[in-house]
Amino acid sequence: PVEILLGRRGGPDSLWLPHAFVEYNEDNLSASWRLVQDITAYRAPLEQALDNFDDYFSITDIYSGTLSDKRQTDHAWVESRGDLVMVDAGDAPDLFTPTESFEELGWWPLDSGTVNRVPSGQATMIRDGLAKLKDAGQLDEGLADELLAKTG
């Protein structure tokens, strides 16, 4: 089965994608890796991680666009980017630990019930990622179509 890493906060039914802002003078790939380090016990520099885990680790852009951010006083749109961090499932469960951002962090089944529990902007990122994975042949077309139909 396909699973997605999500954190729980704000109640038992509230799931969130791990996320962070890109810092000043930081590129998108470095920001994604900083987030991975923030939620894992793995602290190697990005270049070393890409070399060590080349066979079962990758970061791919799956969403670029604008999302509403209620934290902005004028409810402005924020330019957003979603990256898919793919990790071999055999190694992934032991790498991730909760941080102060989440009450619980874990692998959830990638199904409509899970996707429909994340905030709508994050669900948009997940749906866009599903479509890109389907188009790239990395996700079963039938599974992707079913998820897209039930979460749209």
Coordinates of C-alpha atoms in Angstrom, one line a residue:
P1 CA 0.0 0.0 0.0
V2 CA 1.0 3.6 -0.6
E3 CA 1.5 5.7 2.6
I4 CA 2.0 9.4 3.3
L5 CA 3.9 10.9 6.2
L6 CA 1.6 13.2 8.2
G7 CA 1.7 14.8 11.6
R8 CA -1.3 15.1 14.0
R9 CA -1.9 18.4 15.8
G10 CA -4.9 20.3 17.1
G11 CA -7.0 17.2 17.8
P12 CA -7.3 13.6 16.8
D13 CA -8.9 14.3 13.4
S14 CA -6.5 17.0 12.3
L15 CA -3.6 15.8 10.0
W16 CA -0.9 18.0 8.4
L17 CA 1.9 17.7 5.9
P18 CA 5.2 18.5 7.5
H19 CA 6.0 22.0 6.2
A20 CA 8.2 25.0 6.7
F21 CA 9.0 28.4 5.1
V22 CA 12.0 28.8 2.8
E23 CA 14.5 31.0 4.6
Y24 CA 16.1 34.1 3.2
N25 CA 18.9 33.1 0.7
E26 CA 17.9 29.4 0.9
D27 CA 17.0 27.4 -2.2
N28 CA 14.0 25.1 -2.4
L29 CA 16.0 21.9 -2.2
S30 CA 17.9 23.0 0.9
A31 CA 14.7 24.0 2.5
S32 CA 13.2 20.6 1.8
W33 CA 16.2 18.9 3.3
R34 CA 16.1 21.2 6.4
L35 CA 12.5 20.1 6.9
V36 CA 13.5 16.4 6.5
Q37 CA 16.2 16.9 9.2
D38 CA 13.7 18.7 11.5
I39 CA 11.4 15.7 11.5
T40 CA 14.0 12.9 11.5
A41 CA 17.0 11.8 13.4
Y42 CA 19.2 12.0 10.3
R43 CA 21.6 15.0 10.3
A44 CA 23.9 14.4 7.3
P45 CA 24.4 17.3 4.9
L46 CA 22.2 17.2 1.8
E47 CA 25.0 16.3 -0.6
Q48 CA 26.0 13.4 1.6
A49 CA 22.4 12.2 1.9
L50 CA 21.9 12.3 -1.8
D51 CA 25.1 10.2 -2.3
N52 CA 24.3 7.7 0.5
F53 CA 20.7 7.2 -0.4
D54 CA 20.7 7.6 -4.1
D55 CA 19.0 4.3 -4.7
Y56 CA 16.0 4.9 -2.4
F57 CA 15.8 8.6 -1.7
S58 CA 14.8 11.5 -3.9
I59 CA 13.2 15.0 -3.7
T60 CA 10.9 16.0 -6.5
D61 CA 8.9 19.2 -7.0
I62 CA 5.2 18.2 -7.1
Y63 CA 3.4 21.5 -6.5
S64 CA 4.1 25.2 -7.4
G65 CA 1.5 27.8 -7.0
T66 CA -0.3 30.1 -4.5
L67 CA -2.2 29.2 -1.4
S68 CA -4.2 31.3 1.0
D69 CA -2.4 31.9 4.3
K70 CA -4.6 33.1 7.1
R71 CA -1.5 34.0 9.2
Q72 CA -1.0 37.0 6.9
T73 CA -2.9 40.0 8.3
D74 CA -4.4 40.8 4.9
H75 CA -5.1 37.1 4.1
A76 CA -2.6 37.3 1.3
W77 CA -1.8 34.5 -1.1
V78 CA 1.6 32.9 -0.4
E79 CA 3.8 31.5 -3.2
S80 CA 4.0 27.8 -2.3
R81 CA 6.0 24.8 -3.4
G82 CA 5.5 21.2 -2.4
D83 CA 8.2 18.6 -2.7
L84 CA 7.8 14.9 -2.6
V85 CA 10.4 13.2 -0.5
M86 CA 10.5 9.6 -1.5
V87 CA 12.1 7.1 0.9
D88 CA 12.3 3.3 0.7
A89 CA 9.6 2.0 2.9
G90 CA 11.9 -0.6 4.5
D91 CA 13.9 2.2 6.1
A92 CA 11.4 4.9 6.5
P93 CA 9.4 3.9 9.6
D94 CA 12.3 4.2 12.0
L95 CA 13.7 7.5 10.7
F96 CA 10.8 9.8 11.7
T97 CA 10.1 11.2 15.1
P98 CA 7.6 13.8 16.4
T99 CA 8.9 17.3 16.9
E100 CA 7.3 20.3 18.7
S101 CA 5.3 20.9 15.6
F102 CA 3.3 17.7 16.0
E103 CA 1.7 15.6 18.7
E104 CA 2.2 12.5 16.6
L105 CA 4.1 11.8 13.3
G106 CA 3.5 8.7 11.3
W107 CA 2.7 6.9 8.1
W108 CA -1.0 7.1 7.1
P109 CA -2.6 5.2 4.2
L110 CA -2.8 7.3 1.1
D111 CA -6.6 7.1 0.7
S112 CA -9.5 9.5 0.5
G113 CA -10.2 9.4 4.2
T114 CA -6.6 10.5 5.0
V115 CA -6.4 13.2 2.3
N116 CA -9.8 14.6 3.3
R117 CA -8.5 15.2 6.9
V118 CA -5.6 17.6 5.9
P119 CA -6.2 21.3 5.3
S120 CA -7.6 22.1 1.9
G121 CA -4.4 23.8 0.6
Q122 CA -2.3 20.8 1.6
A123 CA -4.9 18.5 0.0
T124 CA -4.4 20.5 -3.2
M125 CA -0.7 19.8 -3.0
I126 CA -1.3 16.1 -2.4
R127 CA -3.8 15.9 -5.4
D128 CA -1.3 17.7 -7.6
G129 CA 1.4 15.3 -6.5
L130 CA -0.8 12.3 -7.2
A131 CA -1.4 13.6 -10.8
K132 CA 2.3 14.1 -11.4
L133 CA 3.2 10.7 -10.1
K134 CA 0.5 9.1 -12.2
D135 CA 1.7 11.0 -15.3
A136 CA 5.3 9.9 -14.6
G137 CA 4.3 6.3 -14.3
Q138 CA 5.3 6.2 -10.6
L139 CA 1.8 5.5 -9.2
D140 CA -0.7 3.0 -10.4
E141 CA -3.1 4.9 -12.8
G142 CA -6.2 3.2 -11.3
L143 CA -5.2 4.1 -7.7
A144 CA -4.4 7.7 -8.7
D145 CA -7.7 8.2 -10.6
E146 CA -9.7 6.8 -7.7
L147 CA -8.0 9.0 -5.2
L148 CA -8.3 12.1 -7.3
A149 CA -12.0 11.4 -7.8
K150 CA -12.7 10.9 -4.1
T151 CA -10.6 13.8 -2.9
G152 CA -11.4 16.5 -5.5

